[in-house]
Coordinates of C-alpha atoms in Angstrom, one line a residue:
Chain A
M1 CA 198.2 -203.8 83.3
D2 CA 201.9 -204.2 83.4
D3 CA 204.2 -206.9 84.7
N4 CA 205.3 -204.7 87.5
A5 CA 201.9 -204.7 89.1
R6 CA 201.8 -208.5 89.0
S7 CA 205.2 -209.2 90.4
Q8 CA 204.8 -206.8 93.3
P9 CA 201.6 -207.7 95.1
Q10 CA 200.6 -205.0 97.5
A11 CA 201.2 -206.5 100.9
H12 CA 198.2 -204.8 102.6
A13 CA 195.7 -204.9 99.7
A14 CA 192.7 -207.1 100.4
I15 CA 191.4 -206.4 96.9
V16 CA 193.2 -205.4 93.7
A17 CA 191.3 -204.9 90.4
D18 CA 192.8 -203.9 87.1
G19 CA 190.6 -202.7 84.3
L20 CA 187.6 -204.8 85.2
Q21 CA 185.0 -204.9 82.3
K22 CA 181.6 -206.3 81.9
S23 CA 179.0 -206.0 79.1
F24 CA 175.5 -207.3 79.0
R25 CA 173.7 -208.1 75.8
S26 CA 170.2 -206.8 75.7
R27 CA 167.5 -206.6 73.0
T28 CA 168.6 -203.1 72.1
G29 CA 172.3 -203.8 71.9
T30 CA 175.3 -204.3 74.1
V31 CA 175.4 -202.4 77.4
D32 CA 178.9 -201.8 78.8
A33 CA 178.0 -201.9 82.5
V34 CA 181.6 -201.8 83.8
R35 CA 184.2 -200.2 81.6
G36 CA 187.6 -200.5 83.2
V37 CA 187.4 -200.3 86.9
D38 CA 190.6 -200.2 88.9
L39 CA 190.5 -200.7 92.7
A40 CA 192.9 -201.1 95.5
V41 CA 191.4 -201.8 98.9
E42 CA 193.6 -201.8 101.9
A43 CA 193.1 -204.7 104.3
G44 CA 191.2 -203.9 107.5
T45 CA 189.3 -200.9 106.2
I46 CA 185.8 -200.1 105.2
F47 CA 185.7 -199.4 101.5
G48 CA 182.7 -197.8 99.8
L49 CA 181.6 -198.0 96.2
L50 CA 179.3 -195.0 95.8
G51 CA 177.3 -194.1 92.8
P52 CA 173.8 -193.7 91.3
N53 CA 171.7 -196.7 90.3
G54 CA 173.0 -198.3 87.2
A55 CA 176.5 -197.0 87.7
G56 CA 178.0 -200.5 87.7
K57 CA 178.7 -200.8 91.4
T58 CA 176.8 -204.0 91.9
T59 CA 178.1 -205.5 88.7
T60 CA 181.6 -204.8 89.9
L61 CA 180.8 -206.4 93.2
R62 CA 179.3 -209.4 91.5
M63 CA 182.5 -209.9 89.5
L64 CA 184.6 -209.7 92.6
T65 CA 182.5 -212.2 94.5
T66 CA 182.6 -214.8 91.6
L67 CA 178.9 -214.4 90.8
L68 CA 179.5 -213.0 87.3
P69 CA 182.2 -214.0 84.9
I70 CA 184.8 -211.2 84.3
D71 CA 184.8 -210.0 80.7
G72 CA 188.0 -208.1 80.8
G73 CA 190.8 -207.1 83.2
R74 CA 191.6 -209.1 86.3
A75 CA 190.9 -209.0 90.0
E76 CA 192.5 -210.5 93.1
V77 CA 190.5 -210.8 96.3
A78 CA 192.2 -211.9 99.6
G79 CA 195.3 -212.7 97.6
V80 CA 193.5 -215.0 95.1
D81 CA 192.8 -214.5 91.4
V82 CA 189.1 -214.4 91.0
A83 CA 188.9 -215.8 87.5
R84 CA 191.4 -218.6 88.1
A85 CA 190.4 -219.8 91.5
P86 CA 186.8 -218.8 92.2
R87 CA 186.2 -221.5 94.8
E88 CA 189.3 -220.3 96.8
V89 CA 187.8 -216.8 96.7
R90 CA 184.5 -218.1 97.9
R91 CA 186.2 -219.7 100.9
R92 CA 187.8 -216.3 101.9
I93 CA 184.9 -213.9 101.4
G94 CA 181.5 -213.3 102.8
Y95 CA 178.7 -211.8 100.7
V96 CA 175.4 -210.2 101.6
G97 CA 173.5 -209.3 98.4
Q98 CA 170.9 -206.6 97.9
A99 CA 168.1 -209.1 98.3
G100 CA 169.7 -210.5 101.5
G101 CA 169.7 -214.2 100.9
A102 CA 168.1 -215.6 104.1
D103 CA 165.9 -218.7 103.4
L104 CA 162.7 -217.2 104.7
G105 CA 160.9 -220.5 105.3
A106 CA 163.8 -221.8 107.4
T107 CA 164.6 -220.7 110.9
G108 CA 167.6 -218.4 111.6
R109 CA 169.4 -221.4 113.1
E110 CA 168.8 -223.6 110.1
N111 CA 170.1 -220.9 107.9
L112 CA 173.3 -220.5 109.9
L113 CA 173.8 -224.3 110.2
L114 CA 173.5 -224.9 106.5
Q115 CA 175.8 -222.0 105.7
A116 CA 178.4 -223.3 108.2
R117 CA 178.2 -226.8 106.7
L118 CA 178.6 -225.6 103.1
H119 CA 181.7 -223.7 104.2
G120 CA 183.0 -226.9 105.6
L121 CA 183.3 -225.8 109.3
A122 CA 184.3 -228.6 111.6
A123 CA 181.3 -230.2 113.3
S124 CA 182.8 -229.4 116.7
D125 CA 183.2 -225.7 115.7
I126 CA 179.7 -225.2 114.2
H127 CA 177.7 -224.9 117.4
D128 CA 180.1 -222.5 119.0
R129 CA 180.3 -220.3 115.9
V130 CA 176.5 -220.1 115.6
T131 CA 176.2 -219.2 119.3
E132 CA 178.9 -216.6 118.9
L133 CA 177.1 -214.9 115.9
V134 CA 173.7 -215.2 117.5
D135 CA 175.0 -213.3 120.5
L136 CA 177.0 -210.8 118.5
F137 CA 174.0 -209.9 116.4
E138 CA 171.5 -210.1 119.2
L139 CA 169.4 -212.8 117.6
A140 CA 169.0 -215.2 120.5
E141 CA 165.3 -214.7 121.0
L142 CA 164.3 -215.3 117.4
I143 CA 166.9 -217.7 116.2
D144 CA 164.5 -220.7 116.2
R145 CA 161.7 -218.8 114.4
P146 CA 161.3 -218.8 110.6
A147 CA 163.2 -215.9 109.1
R148 CA 160.0 -214.8 107.4
T149 CA 158.8 -213.5 110.8
Y150 CA 161.8 -211.2 111.3
S151 CA 161.7 -207.5 111.0
G152 CA 163.8 -205.8 108.3
G153 CA 166.6 -205.1 110.7
Q154 CA 166.6 -208.5 112.3
R155 CA 166.6 -210.1 108.9
R156 CA 169.6 -208.0 107.8
R157 CA 171.5 -209.0 111.0
L158 CA 170.9 -212.6 110.3
E159 CA 172.0 -212.2 106.7
I160 CA 175.2 -210.5 107.8
A161 CA 175.8 -213.3 110.3
L162 CA 175.4 -215.7 107.4
G163 CA 178.0 -213.9 105.5
L164 CA 180.4 -214.1 108.4
I165 CA 179.9 -217.7 109.5
H166 CA 183.3 -218.9 108.2
R167 CA 185.2 -215.9 109.5
P168 CA 186.0 -214.4 106.0
S169 CA 188.8 -211.9 105.7
V170 CA 186.7 -209.8 103.3
L171 CA 183.0 -209.1 103.6
F172 CA 181.0 -207.6 100.8
L173 CA 177.8 -205.8 101.6
D174 CA 175.5 -204.6 98.8
E175 CA 173.2 -201.7 99.9
P176 CA 173.2 -203.1 103.5
T177 CA 170.9 -200.5 104.9
A178 CA 168.4 -200.0 102.1
G179 CA 165.0 -199.8 103.5
L180 CA 166.0 -199.7 107.2
D181 CA 164.9 -197.1 109.7
P182 CA 167.6 -194.6 110.9
Q183 CA 168.1 -196.3 114.2
T184 CA 168.6 -199.7 112.8
R185 CA 171.0 -198.3 110.2
A186 CA 173.1 -196.7 112.9
S187 CA 173.3 -199.9 114.8
L188 CA 174.2 -201.8 111.7
W189 CA 177.0 -199.4 111.0
D190 CA 178.3 -200.0 114.5
H191 CA 178.4 -203.7 113.8
V192 CA 180.3 -203.1 110.6
R193 CA 182.8 -200.9 112.5
A194 CA 183.3 -203.6 115.1
L195 CA 184.1 -206.0 112.3
R196 CA 186.7 -203.7 111.0
S197 CA 188.3 -203.5 114.5
G198 CA 188.5 -207.3 114.3
G199 CA 190.6 -207.0 111.2
T200 CA 187.9 -207.8 108.6
T201 CA 188.0 -205.8 105.3
I202 CA 184.5 -204.6 104.4
V203 CA 183.4 -203.5 101.0
V204 CA 180.1 -201.6 101.0
V205 CA 178.1 -200.8 97.9
T206 CA 175.8 -197.9 98.5
H207 CA 174.0 -195.0 96.8
Y208 CA 173.5 -193.3 100.2
L209 CA 175.8 -190.3 100.6
D210 CA 175.7 -190.4 104.4
E211 CA 176.6 -194.0 104.5
A212 CA 179.7 -193.4 102.3
D213 CA 180.6 -190.4 104.3
Q214 CA 180.2 -191.6 107.8
L215 CA 180.9 -195.3 107.5
C216 CA 183.6 -195.7 104.9
D217 CA 187.3 -195.1 105.4
T218 CA 187.9 -194.8 101.6
I219 CA 185.4 -194.5 98.8
A220 CA 185.5 -194.9 95.1
I221 CA 182.8 -192.9 93.2
V222 CA 181.5 -194.9 90.3
D223 CA 179.6 -193.5 87.4
R224 CA 178.8 -195.1 84.0
G225 CA 181.0 -198.0 84.6
T226 CA 184.2 -196.3 85.7
V227 CA 185.7 -195.0 88.9
V228 CA 185.6 -191.2 88.6
T229 CA 187.5 -190.5 91.8
E230 CA 188.7 -192.2 94.8
G231 CA 189.9 -191.3 98.3
R232 CA 189.0 -190.6 101.9
P233 CA 185.6 -188.8 102.1
H234 CA 187.0 -185.8 103.9
E235 CA 189.9 -185.4 101.5
L236 CA 187.6 -185.7 98.5
K237 CA 185.5 -182.9 99.9
A238 CA 188.4 -180.8 101.0
A239 CA 190.0 -181.1 97.6
L240 CA 187.0 -179.3 96.1
A241 CA 187.6 -176.2 98.1
R242 CA 184.0 -175.5 97.5
D243 CA 180.8 -174.5 99.3
T244 CA 177.2 -174.7 98.3
V245 CA 174.7 -171.9 98.5
I246 CA 171.2 -173.4 98.7
V247 CA 168.3 -171.2 97.7
Q248 CA 164.8 -172.3 98.4
P249 CA 162.5 -170.1 96.5
R250 CA 158.7 -170.0 96.8
L251 CA 158.2 -170.8 93.1
G252 CA 156.8 -173.4 90.7
P253 CA 159.1 -175.9 89.0
E254 CA 159.5 -174.0 85.8
E255 CA 160.3 -170.7 87.6
V256 CA 162.8 -172.5 89.8
A257 CA 164.6 -173.6 86.6
E258 CA 164.5 -170.0 85.3
L259 CA 165.9 -168.7 88.6
R260 CA 168.7 -171.2 88.3
D261 CA 169.6 -169.7 84.9
H262 CA 169.5 -166.2 86.3
L263 CA 171.6 -167.0 89.3
A264 CA 174.1 -168.8 87.2
R265 CA 174.6 -165.6 85.2
A266 CA 174.5 -163.2 88.2
V267 CA 176.8 -165.0 90.6
P268 CA 180.3 -166.5 90.0
S269 CA 179.5 -170.2 90.5
T270 CA 181.0 -173.4 89.2
T271 CA 177.7 -175.1 88.7
A272 CA 174.0 -174.3 89.4
V273 CA 171.6 -177.1 89.6
V274 CA 167.9 -177.6 90.5
D275 CA 167.5 -180.2 93.2
G276 CA 163.8 -180.7 93.9
D277 CA 162.4 -177.3 94.8
V278 CA 165.8 -175.7 95.6
V279 CA 168.7 -174.3 93.6
R280 CA 172.2 -175.4 94.6
L281 CA 175.1 -173.1 93.6
A282 CA 178.6 -174.6 93.9
V283 CA 180.9 -171.7 94.7
D284 CA 184.6 -171.3 95.6
D285 CA 184.1 -169.2 98.7
G286 CA 180.6 -169.3 100.3
T287 CA 181.0 -166.4 102.7
A288 CA 182.1 -164.1 99.8
T289 CA 179.3 -165.2 97.5
L290 CA 176.4 -165.4 99.8
P291 CA 175.9 -161.6 100.1
A292 CA 175.8 -161.3 96.3
V293 CA 173.1 -164.0 96.1
V294 CA 171.1 -162.3 98.7
E295 CA 171.5 -158.9 96.9
F296 CA 170.3 -160.5 93.6
L297 CA 167.3 -162.1 95.2
R298 CA 166.3 -158.8 96.9
R299 CA 166.8 -156.8 93.7
E300 CA 164.7 -159.2 91.6
H301 CA 162.0 -159.6 94.3
V302 CA 162.3 -163.4 94.4
P303 CA 160.1 -164.8 97.1
I304 CA 162.2 -167.2 99.2
D305 CA 161.5 -169.7 102.0
G306 CA 165.2 -170.1 102.9
I307 CA 168.8 -169.6 102.0
S308 CA 171.7 -171.5 103.5
L309 CA 175.4 -172.2 103.1
A310 CA 176.9 -175.6 103.3
G311 CA 180.4 -177.1 103.0
A312 CA 181.1 -179.5 100.3
S313 CA 179.3 -182.8 100.4
L314 CA 180.1 -186.1 98.6
D315 CA 177.3 -185.1 96.2
D316 CA 179.3 -182.0 95.3
V317 CA 182.3 -184.3 94.7
F318 CA 180.1 -186.4 92.4
L319 CA 178.8 -183.3 90.7
A320 CA 182.3 -181.9 90.2
H321 CA 183.5 -185.1 88.5
T322 CA 180.4 -186.0 86.5
G323 CA 178.5 -182.8 86.0
R324 CA 175.4 -184.4 87.5
S325 CA 174.0 -184.7 90.9
L326 CA 173.8 -188.1 92.6
R327 CA 170.3 -187.0 93.7
D328 CA 169.1 -186.8 90.2
P329 CA 166.9 -189.6 89.0
D330 CA 168.9 -192.1 87.0
P331 CA 169.0 -190.6 83.5
T332 CA 169.4 -193.9 81.6
G333 CA 166.6 -195.5 83.6
S334 CA 168.5 -198.7 83.6
A335 CA 167.6 -201.4 86.0
R336 CA 169.8 -201.9 89.1
R337 CA 172.2 -204.7 88.6
Chain B
M1 CA 186.0 -229.3 103.7
S2 CA 182.7 -230.9 103.4
T3 CA 182.5 -233.5 100.7
F4 CA 180.2 -233.4 97.7
A5 CA 178.0 -236.1 99.2
S6 CA 177.5 -234.3 102.5
Q7 CA 176.9 -231.0 100.7
T8 CA 174.2 -232.6 98.6
W9 CA 172.6 -234.2 101.6
W10 CA 172.5 -230.8 103.5
L11 CA 171.0 -229.1 100.5
L12 CA 168.5 -231.9 100.0
Q13 CA 167.5 -231.7 103.7
R14 CA 166.8 -228.0 103.3
K15 CA 164.5 -228.7 100.5
L16 CA 162.8 -231.6 102.2
L17 CA 162.1 -229.4 105.2
E18 CA 160.7 -226.8 102.9
S19 CA 158.3 -229.3 101.4
W20 CA 157.4 -230.7 104.8
R21 CA 156.4 -227.2 105.9
A22 CA 154.0 -226.8 103.0
P23 CA 151.2 -229.2 103.8
A24 CA 149.1 -228.0 100.8
W25 CA 151.8 -229.3 98.4
I26 CA 151.9 -232.6 100.1
V27 CA 148.1 -233.0 99.8
V28 CA 148.2 -232.0 96.1
A29 CA 151.1 -234.3 95.4
L30 CA 149.3 -237.3 96.9
S31 CA 145.8 -236.5 95.7
T32 CA 146.6 -235.8 92.0
P33 CA 147.5 -239.5 91.2
L34 CA 144.7 -240.8 93.3
L35 CA 142.2 -238.5 91.5
Y36 CA 143.4 -239.9 88.2
L37 CA 142.8 -243.4 89.5
A38 CA 139.4 -242.7 91.0
L39 CA 138.0 -240.4 88.3
F40 CA 139.6 -241.6 85.1
G41 CA 140.4 -245.3 85.8
P42 CA 136.7 -246.4 85.8
L43 CA 136.3 -245.1 82.2
L44 CA 138.8 -247.6 81.0
N45 CA 136.9 -250.7 82.1
S46 CA 134.6 -250.6 79.2
I47 CA 137.4 -250.5 76.6
V48 CA 139.6 -253.3 78.0
G49 CA 140.2 -255.7 75.1
A50 CA 140.9 -252.9 72.6
P51 CA 144.3 -252.8 70.8
G52 CA 147.1 -252.0 73.2
F53 CA 145.4 -253.9 76.1
P54 CA 147.2 -257.2 76.4
P55 CA 144.8 -260.0 77.1
G56 CA 144.5 -260.9 80.7
S57 CA 145.5 -257.5 82.0
S58 CA 143.1 -255.2 83.7
A59 CA 142.5 -251.6 82.8
L60 CA 144.6 -250.5 85.8
D61 CA 147.6 -252.6 84.7
I62 CA 147.7 -250.3 81.7
F63 CA 146.7 -247.1 83.4
V64 CA 148.6 -247.1 86.7
P65 CA 152.1 -247.1 85.1
G66 CA 150.9 -244.2 82.9
V67 CA 149.8 -242.3 86.0
L68 CA 153.2 -242.9 87.5
V69 CA 154.8 -241.3 84.5
I70 CA 152.5 -238.3 84.9
V71 CA 153.5 -238.1 88.6
A72 CA 157.2 -238.3 87.7
F73 CA 156.9 -235.6 85.1
G74 CA 154.9 -233.3 87.3
A75 CA 157.2 -233.7 90.3
G76 CA 160.0 -232.1 88.3
M77 CA 158.0 -229.5 86.5
G78 CA 157.4 -227.2 89.5
A79 CA 161.1 -226.9 90.3
G80 CA 161.5 -223.6 88.6
W81 CA 158.9 -221.9 90.7
T82 CA 161.0 -222.0 93.9
V83 CA 164.1 -221.2 91.9
I84 CA 162.5 -217.9 90.9
T85 CA 161.4 -217.2 94.4
E86 CA 164.9 -217.9 95.6
L87 CA 166.4 -215.7 93.0
D88 CA 164.2 -212.9 94.3
T89 CA 165.1 -213.4 97.9
G90 CA 168.8 -213.8 97.1
V91 CA 169.0 -217.3 98.6
L92 CA 170.5 -218.9 95.4
E93 CA 173.0 -216.0 95.1
R94 CA 174.1 -216.5 98.7
L95 CA 174.6 -220.3 98.2
R96 CA 176.5 -219.6 95.0
V97 CA 179.1 -217.6 96.9
T98 CA 179.8 -220.6 99.2
P99 CA 182.5 -223.1 98.1
A100 CA 179.8 -225.7 97.7
S101 CA 179.9 -227.8 94.5
R102 CA 177.6 -226.4 91.8
L103 CA 176.3 -229.8 91.1
A104 CA 175.4 -230.2 94.8
L105 CA 173.5 -226.9 94.6
L106 CA 171.5 -228.3 91.7
L107 CA 171.0 -231.8 93.2
G108 CA 169.5 -230.5 96.4
P109 CA 166.3 -229.4 94.8
V110 CA 166.4 -232.1 92.1
L111 CA 166.6 -234.9 94.5
R112 CA 163.8 -233.3 96.6
D113 CA 161.7 -233.7 93.5
V114 CA 162.7 -237.3 93.2
V115 CA 161.4 -237.8 96.7
T116 CA 158.2 -236.1 95.9
F117 CA 157.8 -238.5 93.0
V118 CA 158.7 -241.7 94.8
V119 CA 156.6 -241.3 97.8
P120 CA 153.2 -240.7 96.0
A121 CA 154.2 -243.4 93.5
I122 CA 154.5 -245.9 96.2
V123 CA 151.2 -244.8 97.7
V124 CA 149.5 -245.1 94.3
T125 CA 151.0 -248.5 93.7
I126 CA 149.7 -249.8 97.0
A127 CA 146.3 -248.1 96.8
A128 CA 145.5 -249.4 93.3
Q129 CA 146.1 -253.0 94.1
P130 CA 142.7 -253.7 95.7
F131 CA 141.1 -252.3 92.6
G132 CA 142.8 -254.7 90.1
Y133 CA 146.4 -253.5 89.7
H134 CA 148.8 -256.5 89.7
P135 CA 152.3 -255.1 89.6
D136 CA 155.4 -257.2 89.6
A137 CA 157.6 -256.3 92.7
T138 CA 161.0 -256.3 90.9
G139 CA 159.6 -254.6 87.9
T140 CA 158.1 -251.9 90.1
A141 CA 161.5 -251.2 91.7
V142 CA 163.2 -250.9 88.3
L143 CA 160.2 -248.7 87.2
L144 CA 160.7 -246.3 90.1
V145 CA 164.4 -246.0 89.1
L146 CA 163.6 -245.2 85.5
L147 CA 160.9 -242.7 86.4
S148 CA 163.2 -241.1 89.0
L149 CA 165.6 -240.5 86.2
L150 CA 162.7 -238.8 84.3
T151 CA 162.0 -236.6 87.3
I152 CA 165.7 -235.7 87.4
V153 CA 165.6 -234.7 83.7
V154 CA 162.5 -232.5 84.1
S155 CA 163.6 -231.0 87.4
A156 CA 167.1 -230.1 86.3
W157 CA 165.7 -228.6 83.1
S158 CA 163.1 -226.6 85.0
N159 CA 165.7 -225.4 87.5
A160 CA 168.1 -224.2 84.8
L161 CA 165.5 -222.7 82.6
S162 CA 164.1 -220.6 85.4
M163 CA 167.7 -219.4 86.3
L164 CA 168.0 -218.1 82.8
L165 CA 164.4 -216.7 82.4
K166 CA 164.2 -215.3 85.9
D167 CA 160.6 -214.6 85.3
I168 CA 157.7 -216.6 86.5
G169 CA 155.4 -215.6 83.7
S170 CA 157.7 -216.9 80.9
L171 CA 158.5 -220.0 82.9
A172 CA 154.9 -220.8 83.5
S173 CA 153.9 -220.5 79.8
I174 CA 156.8 -222.7 78.6
V175 CA 156.2 -225.3 81.2
T176 CA 152.5 -225.6 80.9
G177 CA 152.8 -225.2 77.1
L178 CA 155.0 -228.3 77.0
Q179 CA 153.2 -230.4 79.6
L180 CA 150.0 -231.0 77.7
P181 CA 151.3 -232.0 74.3
L182 CA 154.0 -234.2 75.9
T183 CA 151.5 -235.9 78.1
L184 CA 148.9 -236.5 75.4
L185 CA 151.4 -237.7 72.8
S186 CA 152.9 -240.3 75.2
G187 CA 150.0 -242.7 75.5
V188 CA 149.8 -242.0 79.2
L189 CA 146.0 -242.0 79.4
L190 CA 145.2 -244.4 76.6
P191 CA 147.5 -246.6 74.6
L192 CA 148.6 -245.0 71.4
E193 CA 147.9 -248.3 69.6
I194 CA 144.2 -247.3 69.4
G195 CA 145.2 -244.0 67.7
P196 CA 145.9 -243.1 64.0
T197 CA 149.3 -243.7 62.5
W198 CA 150.5 -240.1 62.5
M199 CA 150.1 -240.0 66.3
R200 CA 152.1 -243.2 66.7
V201 CA 154.9 -241.8 64.5
L202 CA 155.0 -238.4 66.2
A203 CA 155.1 -240.0 69.6
H204 CA 158.6 -241.4 68.8
A205 CA 159.9 -237.8 69.2
N206 CA 158.6 -237.7 72.7
P207 CA 160.8 -239.1 75.5
L208 CA 157.8 -239.7 77.6
Y209 CA 156.5 -242.2 75.1
Y210 CA 159.4 -244.5 75.7
A211 CA 159.0 -244.1 79.5
V212 CA 155.4 -245.0 79.3
N213 CA 156.0 -248.1 77.1
A214 CA 158.7 -249.3 79.5
A215 CA 156.6 -248.5 82.5
R216 CA 153.9 -250.8 81.3
D217 CA 156.4 -253.6 80.6
L218 CA 158.0 -253.2 84.0
A219 CA 154.8 -253.2 86.0
Q220 CA 153.9 -256.5 84.4
G221 CA 157.3 -258.0 85.3
S222 CA 158.9 -257.9 81.8
I223 CA 162.1 -256.3 82.8
L224 CA 164.6 -257.2 80.1
T225 CA 162.6 -256.0 77.1
T226 CA 163.6 -253.8 74.2
D227 CA 161.2 -251.1 75.3
T228 CA 162.9 -251.0 78.8
G229 CA 166.3 -250.8 77.2
I230 CA 165.4 -248.0 74.9
A231 CA 163.7 -246.1 77.7
F232 CA 166.8 -246.3 80.0
A233 CA 169.0 -245.3 77.1
V234 CA 166.8 -242.3 76.2
V235 CA 166.0 -241.1 79.7
G236 CA 169.5 -241.8 81.0
A237 CA 171.1 -239.9 78.2
L238 CA 168.7 -237.0 78.7
A239 CA 169.5 -237.0 82.5
A240 CA 173.2 -236.8 81.8
M241 CA 172.7 -234.0 79.3
T242 CA 170.4 -231.9 81.4
L243 CA 172.4 -232.3 84.6
T244 CA 175.6 -231.2 82.8
W245 CA 173.8 -228.2 81.2
A246 CA 172.1 -227.2 84.4
T247 CA 175.3 -227.4 86.4
R248 CA 176.9 -225.1 83.9
V249 CA 174.0 -222.7 84.3
Y250 CA 174.4 -222.7 88.0
R251 CA 178.1 -222.0 87.6
S252 CA 177.8 -218.9 85.4
A253 CA 174.2 -217.7 85.7
V254 CA 173.8 -214.0 85.5
A255 CA 171.3 -214.2 88.3

């Protein structure tokens, strides 16, 4: 971090992080969960932190939202230094954690009223603001019922309303659509986009590729505690200049792995990975490579259920930068933070 | 900006509503001390006059203040259970990202526990009188203040401990593991004067022992005694220490 960065605050940056670090001590030693994360989030955009479980996304988010002390580096959120003025940061941000945070025994309205009061909303403003959010998130019919009785999607809407009660300029959402059905997800994304139109900056932590791809304006891909690449999803994919040939053989797991090895030798590919029961070959030019793959499979009499060609996905971007697939089970087995 | 006092009040109100909506807890909170009175009190009648029983006092004059200490202690012990539930549901995390005072976040549940001590305590004090309990009114008021401080100590400790442990199993074993020796070594059920010397010596390391001694003095109207002074000093100092520590845990908890 140099003095230059400090003296020239980026006018449109809602979040700036320089070299954020966090370690946890465990029985087996020290775990460096976040190892120098740099971020710059433009105001009024949806920013995604994408990565596998245990990558350090949530730990980063927890530092930015004042929930965890910062071990190293510094962060500014909504123009305020997080370590120096955590309370000022809390006034300016909304936060919806993985677990959600609704008080399940209380009614939706009681939840909203308490949150409004703790944020110091004027008594005259509280009623209007609650009504406004209840309408916006279509909660009118259930607002006086205990939150315990809500469906997953209803509860998520209440929790986002809780995060927005004080009209924060930055809203943090940690895995906002985990466990929701596709329809509810899509409707939640619409709500998030509407917030962006209203000028709110939204930071979304996700391990869902489609969420990062379709919802976020900019994403940072996080792996093992660092940002491996950052940019607009379509630019990240375009920069790869890469296609994927997906072969679905009718084979057992060991034979699929064997086929992967053979294909990697037979066809000019950047990487070849087994993903469930399919082999994914990352290639520079799919239309040129596909015939060679087909020819190889025919010659070797490999029984196949399907073969297809796909453009680059964010998973390919992740693979290109880390050598692993986001779909792989978490190799370290570390708990989500 | 809402003030510290109003934040504390709103957070206390949330907790009181939670208790109010759990009738089972209300029944247990009220019935536990009454069961002690009904099912243990009568056993004492035959040993009135033994050492530790001042002449002229009834068994209940000795026993009820002890029961009140048990109630005060128990009211705070359970605090950690809801903390762990609220860590799991993310409620505490959400509250910690509001600008609310960390001490207010802690005092909401702690003061709820004080209420769940004071209400049954008053019920017991009234219910025991027809059966031979003769408390002094002023002394009882001071007694409730002292024991409220004890509830604050235990509740703040239980709150902070569960924030750090985050696990209901470890919490339960520590809490129940401490409850029995602390209770037995305080002279709550029977005066320690009838016990061996080593028990009486060991009891001095137990904060509850001082609370029990003072509680008996206060119930009989002896307010300005050495025992009362020591108890307020011990419990008051513990309250200040645990509240400071627990607030610090709320500030930085890796929850």
